[in-house]
Amino acid sequence: MADSTGPVTPAGVGGPATPAAPLAGFTVAVTAERRREELSALFERRGAKVLVAPAITIVPLGDDQALHAATEACVGLAPDIVVATTGIGFRGWLEAAEGWGMGDTLRAALSRARLIARGAKPCGAIRAADLTEDWSAVSESSEEILERLLEQGIAGRRIAVQLHGGPQAEFTGALRAAGAAVVEVPVYRWTLPPDLAPVRRLVTQLAAGQVDAVTFTSAPAVQALLEIAGDSAHEVLDRFRGATMAACVGPVTAASLVEQDVPVVTPHRSRLGALVKVVTDELPRRAVRLGVAGTVLEIRGHAVLIDGRLQALPPAAMAILTALAGRPGAVVSKDRLAAALPRGTDGHAVDVAIARLRTALGPAGHIETIIKRGYRLRVDEPAG
């Protein structure tokens, strides 16, 4: 990210302050393909800078020969049980079958089976198709469905499982191990996007510490991001273990990150609105707050709040402030500050960034010069 070359507006200049939006000063990445515009708009409305980098693309249903073959296999199997995992996936399956002239045949097979829904959305899709669910998993988890099926006994049963986005090897493997014949119906298979440039830029920005949160709405998106990152995947994971928040729509999406010791934030309900809310609640809690010259500085990703008013900073000045705030009241050497700069340079660049930072912060810019040693952010006390 290039530093600004224009003038820096001092704090307190420009009329009365308006309260900062809850995510102002933070950078949030969106990796979803479907509904990415909606998700981006929700974050932007809350003040975030949004990076859009779809990590996967969905294979169109009508062109999906794997789904066509699985549908034929499902009809031929005459399933005793059908598991619907997502509402959009179940609807899309029926619509694709209609396009292939197999709609009535598939509906007839489904009407003779026990239909199990993984939550409210697939349950609604089943009913919208004039079918009736046998029961719905309240927890919206595959684990609940598996536990109940195993308790009931499924040896010799024929089960069709509507997948969404990728395989569910653990779930279908457990069904087979219990004696069931299983057909997997791969609705909405994913592949890497044709244009990898946005994701590669996101990886670079992540490694540079320029992203505060990355949101995931599907497990394949997590896998794809790390696959595209290649040799930099370990840096991405280290960022997630550190200052960058990984926010997942639900536990299924989060599973592969959790397995790699990445702390993950998830909402109580697997919904986009709930995901936006948990990010909006959590990111400000992670901001560093310091009392400086009778004011409260809240240091966010690419800006600072001064008594609740947003003050944008050039990248170099932001990097210097973050480094100083990491050791409030202590002297930080020029060499250490230079290493924190986005482009890593010499002591003169540090002096220039300090001057710009003092101008931007105004009265709150209590940064002392310690001759031949470095700089110190003089603080009153931690502000919470």
Coordinates of C-alpha atoms in Angstrom, one line a residue:
M1 CA 0.0 0.0 0.0
A2 CA 1.6 3.3 -1.0
D3 CA 1.9 6.2 1.4
S4 CA -0.1 9.3 0.8
T5 CA 1.8 12.3 -0.5
G6 CA -0.9 14.9 0.1
P7 CA -1.4 17.0 3.2
V8 CA -2.6 15.4 6.4
T9 CA -5.6 17.1 8.1
P10 CA -4.9 17.7 11.8
A11 CA -7.2 16.3 14.4
G12 CA -9.8 18.7 15.5
V13 CA -9.9 20.6 12.2
G14 CA -13.0 20.7 10.0
G15 CA -16.0 21.4 12.3
P16 CA -17.9 19.2 14.7
A17 CA -17.1 15.5 14.8
T18 CA -19.6 12.9 13.7
P19 CA -19.5 9.6 15.5
A20 CA -17.5 7.0 13.6
A21 CA -19.3 4.0 12.1
P22 CA -18.7 0.8 14.0
L23 CA -16.2 -0.7 11.5
A24 CA -14.6 2.6 10.3
G25 CA -10.9 2.2 10.1
F26 CA -11.0 -1.6 9.6
T27 CA -10.4 -3.6 6.5
V28 CA -12.6 -6.7 5.9
A29 CA -12.1 -9.2 3.1
V30 CA -15.1 -11.1 1.5
T31 CA -14.2 -14.5 0.0
A32 CA -17.7 -15.5 -1.0
E33 CA -18.8 -15.7 -4.6
R34 CA -22.6 -16.0 -4.2
R35 CA -24.1 -13.0 -2.4
R36 CA -20.8 -11.2 -2.3
E37 CA -22.4 -7.9 -3.3
E38 CA -24.9 -8.2 -0.4
L39 CA -22.2 -9.1 2.1
S40 CA -19.8 -6.3 0.9
A41 CA -22.6 -3.8 1.1
L42 CA -23.4 -4.8 4.7
F43 CA -19.8 -4.2 5.8
E44 CA -19.5 -1.0 3.8
R45 CA -22.6 0.3 5.4
R46 CA -20.9 -0.1 8.8
G47 CA -17.9 1.8 7.7
A48 CA -15.5 -0.9 6.7
K49 CA -13.1 -0.9 3.8
V50 CA -14.0 -4.1 1.9
L51 CA -11.7 -6.3 -0.2
V52 CA -13.7 -8.6 -2.5
A53 CA -11.7 -11.7 -3.5
P54 CA -14.0 -14.7 -4.4
A55 CA -12.0 -17.8 -3.6
I56 CA -14.2 -20.2 -5.5
T57 CA -16.6 -20.3 -8.4
I58 CA -19.6 -22.5 -8.6
V59 CA -20.1 -25.0 -11.5
P60 CA -23.5 -24.1 -13.2
L61 CA -26.0 -26.9 -12.4
G62 CA -27.3 -27.3 -15.9
D63 CA -23.8 -28.0 -17.2
D64 CA -22.9 -30.3 -14.3
Q65 CA -22.6 -33.9 -15.6
A66 CA -21.6 -35.2 -12.2
L67 CA -25.0 -33.9 -10.8
H68 CA -26.8 -35.4 -13.8
A69 CA -25.2 -38.8 -13.2
A70 CA -25.9 -38.7 -9.4
T71 CA -29.5 -37.8 -10.0
E72 CA -29.9 -40.8 -12.3
A73 CA -28.3 -43.0 -9.6
C74 CA -30.5 -41.6 -6.9
V75 CA -33.7 -42.4 -8.9
G76 CA -32.4 -45.8 -9.7
L77 CA -31.5 -46.4 -6.0
A78 CA -35.1 -45.7 -4.9
P79 CA -33.8 -44.2 -1.6
D80 CA -35.3 -45.0 1.7
I81 CA -33.9 -41.7 3.2
V82 CA -32.8 -38.4 1.5
V83 CA -30.8 -35.9 3.5
A84 CA -31.2 -32.3 2.3
T85 CA -28.3 -30.2 3.7
T86 CA -29.1 -26.7 2.2
G87 CA -32.2 -25.0 0.9
I88 CA -30.6 -23.5 -2.2
G89 CA -29.0 -26.8 -3.0
F90 CA -32.2 -28.8 -2.7
R91 CA -34.1 -26.2 -4.9
G92 CA -31.3 -26.1 -7.4
W93 CA -31.3 -29.9 -7.6
L94 CA -35.0 -30.0 -8.5
E95 CA -34.6 -27.2 -11.0
A96 CA -31.7 -28.9 -12.7
A97 CA -33.7 -32.1 -12.9
E98 CA -36.6 -30.2 -14.5
G99 CA -34.2 -28.9 -17.1
W100 CA -33.1 -32.4 -18.0
G101 CA -36.6 -33.7 -18.2
M102 CA -36.2 -35.7 -15.0
G103 CA -38.2 -33.5 -12.6
D104 CA -41.3 -35.7 -12.2
T105 CA -39.2 -38.8 -11.8
L106 CA -37.0 -37.3 -9.1
R107 CA -40.0 -35.8 -7.3
A108 CA -41.7 -39.3 -7.3
A109 CA -38.5 -40.9 -5.8
L110 CA -38.3 -38.1 -3.1
S111 CA -42.0 -38.4 -2.2
R112 CA -41.5 -42.1 -1.4
A113 CA -38.4 -41.5 0.8
R114 CA -38.1 -40.1 4.4
L115 CA -36.8 -36.6 3.9
I116 CA -34.4 -35.2 6.6
A117 CA -33.6 -31.5 6.6
R118 CA -30.4 -30.1 8.1
G119 CA -32.2 -27.1 9.6
A120 CA -34.9 -24.6 8.7
K121 CA -33.8 -23.5 5.2
P122 CA -33.7 -27.0 3.6
C123 CA -36.9 -27.7 5.5
G124 CA -38.5 -24.7 3.8
A125 CA -37.2 -25.9 0.4
I126 CA -38.7 -29.3 0.9
R127 CA -42.1 -27.8 1.7
A128 CA -41.9 -25.4 -1.2
A129 CA -41.6 -28.4 -3.5
D130 CA -44.9 -29.8 -2.1
L131 CA -43.0 -32.5 -0.2
T132 CA -42.9 -33.2 3.5
E133 CA -39.9 -33.6 5.7
D134 CA -39.7 -36.5 8.2
W135 CA -37.8 -34.3 10.7
S136 CA -35.4 -31.4 10.8
A137 CA -32.1 -31.0 12.7
V138 CA -32.6 -28.2 15.2
S139 CA -28.9 -27.6 15.5
E140 CA -28.5 -27.4 11.7
S141 CA -25.6 -29.8 11.9
S142 CA -24.7 -33.0 10.1
E143 CA -23.6 -34.4 13.5
E144 CA -27.2 -34.3 14.8
I145 CA -28.5 -36.1 11.7
L146 CA -25.8 -38.8 11.9
E147 CA -26.3 -39.4 15.6
R148 CA -30.1 -39.9 15.1
L149 CA -29.7 -42.1 12.0
L150 CA -27.2 -44.4 13.8
E151 CA -29.4 -44.7 16.8
Q152 CA -32.3 -45.8 14.6
G153 CA -30.1 -48.2 12.7
I154 CA -29.5 -47.9 9.0
A155 CA -28.0 -51.2 8.0
G156 CA -29.4 -52.2 4.5
R157 CA -31.0 -48.7 4.0
R158 CA -30.5 -46.7 0.8
I159 CA -29.6 -43.1 1.6
A160 CA -29.1 -40.2 -0.8
V161 CA -27.2 -37.2 0.6
Q162 CA -27.5 -33.9 -1.1
L163 CA -24.0 -32.3 -0.8
H164 CA -23.3 -28.6 -1.1
G165 CA -20.0 -27.3 -2.4
G166 CA -17.8 -30.3 -1.7
P167 CA -17.7 -33.9 -0.3
Q168 CA -18.7 -34.8 3.3
A169 CA -16.5 -37.8 3.6
E170 CA -16.8 -38.1 7.4
F171 CA -20.6 -38.1 7.3
T172 CA -21.1 -40.4 4.3
G173 CA -18.3 -42.6 5.5
A174 CA -20.0 -43.2 8.8
L175 CA -23.3 -44.0 7.0
R176 CA -21.5 -46.6 4.9
A177 CA -19.7 -48.0 7.9
A178 CA -23.1 -48.5 9.6
G179 CA -24.2 -50.7 6.6
A180 CA -26.1 -48.1 4.4
A181 CA -25.9 -47.8 0.6
V182 CA -25.1 -44.2 0.0
V183 CA -25.4 -42.0 -3.1
E184 CA -23.8 -38.6 -2.9
V185 CA -25.5 -35.9 -4.9
P186 CA -22.9 -33.1 -5.6
V187 CA -25.1 -30.0 -5.9
Y188 CA -23.1 -26.8 -6.6
R189 CA -19.6 -28.2 -7.0
W190 CA -16.9 -25.6 -6.7
T191 CA -13.7 -24.9 -8.6
L192 CA -11.0 -22.3 -8.3
P193 CA -12.1 -18.9 -9.9
P194 CA -10.9 -18.3 -13.5
D195 CA -9.2 -15.0 -12.3
L196 CA -6.9 -15.7 -9.3
A197 CA -5.5 -12.2 -9.2
P198 CA -7.9 -10.8 -6.5
V199 CA -7.2 -13.7 -4.2
R200 CA -3.4 -13.4 -4.7
R201 CA -3.6 -9.7 -3.9
L202 CA -5.5 -10.6 -0.7
V203 CA -2.8 -13.1 0.2
T204 CA -0.1 -10.4 -0.2
Q205 CA -2.2 -7.9 1.9
L206 CA -2.7 -10.6 4.6
A207 CA 1.0 -11.3 4.8
A208 CA 1.7 -7.6 5.1
G209 CA -0.8 -7.2 8.0
Q210 CA -3.1 -5.0 6.0
V211 CA -6.3 -6.9 6.6
D212 CA -8.2 -7.0 9.9
A213 CA -10.7 -9.7 9.2
V214 CA -11.4 -12.3 6.5
T215 CA -14.9 -13.7 6.2
F216 CA -15.7 -17.2 4.9
T217 CA -19.2 -18.5 4.1
S218 CA -18.2 -22.0 3.0
A219 CA -15.5 -24.6 3.8
P220 CA -14.3 -24.8 0.2
A221 CA -13.5 -21.1 0.3
V222 CA -11.1 -21.7 3.2
Q223 CA -9.4 -24.6 1.3
A224 CA -9.2 -22.6 -1.9
L225 CA -7.6 -19.5 -0.2
L226 CA -4.9 -21.7 1.3
E227 CA -4.4 -23.6 -2.0
I228 CA -4.0 -20.3 -4.0
A229 CA -1.7 -19.0 -1.3
G230 CA 0.7 -21.9 -2.0
D231 CA 4.0 -21.3 -0.3
S232 CA 2.5 -18.4 1.6
A233 CA -0.2 -20.4 3.2
H234 CA 1.8 -20.7 6.4
E235 CA 2.0 -16.9 6.6
V236 CA -1.7 -16.6 6.1
L237 CA -2.4 -19.1 8.9
D238 CA 0.1 -17.2 11.2
R239 CA -1.8 -14.0 10.5
F240 CA -5.0 -15.7 11.5
R241 CA -3.4 -17.0 14.7
G242 CA -2.3 -13.4 15.4
A243 CA -3.8 -10.0 14.5
T244 CA -6.2 -10.9 11.6
M245 CA -9.6 -12.3 12.6
A246 CA -10.9 -15.3 10.7
A247 CA -14.7 -15.1 10.7
C248 CA -16.8 -18.1 9.5
V249 CA -20.5 -18.4 9.0
G250 CA -20.7 -21.6 10.9
P251 CA -18.8 -24.6 12.5
V252 CA -18.7 -26.6 9.2
T253 CA -17.0 -23.7 7.5
A254 CA -14.6 -23.2 10.4
A255 CA -13.6 -26.8 10.8
S256 CA -10.4 -26.9 8.7
L257 CA -9.1 -23.7 10.3
V258 CA -9.8 -25.0 13.8
E259 CA -7.9 -28.2 13.0
Q260 CA -4.9 -26.0 12.2
D261 CA -5.1 -24.2 15.6
V262 CA -6.6 -21.1 14.1
P263 CA -8.9 -19.2 16.5
V264 CA -12.2 -18.6 14.6
V265 CA -15.1 -16.3 15.3
T266 CA -18.6 -17.7 14.4
P267 CA -22.1 -16.5 15.0
H268 CA -24.6 -18.4 17.0
R269 CA -26.7 -18.9 13.9
S270 CA -25.3 -19.7 10.4
R271 CA -26.7 -16.7 8.6
L272 CA -25.0 -13.8 6.7
G273 CA -26.6 -11.2 8.9
A274 CA -25.3 -12.9 12.1
L275 CA -21.9 -13.2 10.5
V276 CA -21.8 -9.4 9.9
K277 CA -23.0 -8.7 13.4
V278 CA -20.3 -10.9 15.0
V279 CA -17.6 -9.1 13.0
T280 CA -19.1 -5.7 13.8
D281 CA -19.1 -6.6 17.5
E282 CA -15.7 -8.3 17.7
L283 CA -13.3 -6.1 15.7
P284 CA -13.8 -2.9 17.8
R285 CA -13.2 -5.0 20.9
R286 CA -9.8 -5.9 19.6
A287 CA -8.7 -2.3 19.1
V288 CA -5.9 -0.9 21.3
R289 CA -7.2 2.0 23.4
L290 CA -4.8 4.5 25.2
G291 CA -5.3 7.7 27.1
V292 CA -3.0 10.4 25.6
A293 CA -3.1 14.0 26.7
G294 CA -6.6 13.7 28.1
T295 CA -7.9 12.1 25.0
V296 CA -8.7 8.5 24.1
L297 CA -6.9 7.0 21.1
E298 CA -8.4 3.9 19.6
I299 CA -6.0 2.3 17.1
R300 CA -7.8 0.4 14.3
G301 CA -6.4 -1.2 11.2
H302 CA -5.8 1.8 8.9
A303 CA -7.1 4.7 11.0
V304 CA -7.3 6.0 14.6
L305 CA -10.3 7.2 16.6
I306 CA -9.6 10.3 18.7
D307 CA -12.3 10.6 21.3
G308 CA -14.6 8.7 18.9
R309 CA -13.7 10.8 15.8
L310 CA -12.1 9.0 12.9
Q311 CA -8.7 10.3 11.8
A312 CA -7.4 8.7 8.6
L313 CA -3.6 8.1 8.5
P314 CA -1.1 7.3 5.7
P315 CA 0.2 3.8 5.9
A316 CA 3.6 4.8 7.2
A317 CA 2.2 6.9 9.9
M318 CA -0.3 4.2 10.9
A319 CA 2.6 1.7 11.1
I320 CA 4.6 3.9 13.3
L321 CA 1.6 4.6 15.6
T322 CA 0.8 0.9 15.9
A323 CA 4.5 0.1 16.8
L324 CA 4.6 2.9 19.4
A325 CA 1.2 1.8 20.9
G326 CA 2.5 -1.7 21.2
R327 CA 4.9 -0.4 23.9
P328 CA 3.0 2.6 25.4
G329 CA 5.3 4.8 27.5
A330 CA 8.5 2.9 26.4
V331 CA 11.2 4.1 24.0
V332 CA 11.0 2.4 20.6
S333 CA 14.2 2.6 18.6
K334 CA 14.4 4.1 15.2
D335 CA 15.6 0.8 13.8
R336 CA 12.6 -1.0 15.2
L337 CA 10.2 1.7 13.8
A338 CA 11.9 1.5 10.4
A339 CA 11.3 -2.2 10.3
A340 CA 7.6 -1.6 11.0
L341 CA 7.2 0.7 7.9
P342 CA 5.3 -0.9 5.0
R343 CA 8.3 -0.6 2.7
G344 CA 11.0 -0.9 5.4
T345 CA 13.4 1.9 5.1
D346 CA 15.8 4.2 7.1
G347 CA 15.7 6.5 10.1
H348 CA 14.9 9.6 8.0
A349 CA 11.7 7.9 6.7
V350 CA 10.8 7.3 10.4
D351 CA 11.3 11.1 11.2
V352 CA 9.1 12.1 8.3
A353 CA 6.4 9.6 9.4
I354 CA 6.6 10.9 13.0
A355 CA 6.1 14.5 11.8
R356 CA 3.1 13.5 9.7
L357 CA 1.7 11.5 12.6
R358 CA 2.1 14.5 15.1
T359 CA 0.3 16.7 12.6
A360 CA -2.5 14.3 12.1
L361 CA -3.0 13.6 15.8
G362 CA -2.9 17.2 16.9
P363 CA -3.0 17.6 20.7
A364 CA -3.2 13.8 21.0
G365 CA 0.2 13.5 19.3
H366 CA 2.3 13.4 22.4
I367 CA 5.2 11.6 20.8
E368 CA 8.5 12.4 22.5
T369 CA 11.8 12.4 20.7
I370 CA 14.5 10.6 22.8
I371 CA 17.8 11.9 21.3
K372 CA 19.9 9.0 19.8
R373 CA 17.5 6.4 21.1
G374 CA 14.1 6.7 19.3
Y375 CA 10.6 7.8 20.1
R376 CA 8.0 7.3 22.8
L377 CA 4.3 7.7 22.9
R378 CA 3.6 9.4 26.2
V379 CA 0.4 8.0 27.6
D380 CA -1.8 8.9 30.6
E381 CA -3.0 5.3 31.2
P382 CA -4.6 2.4 29.3
A383 CA -8.1 3.5 28.2
G384 CA -9.6 0.0 28.4

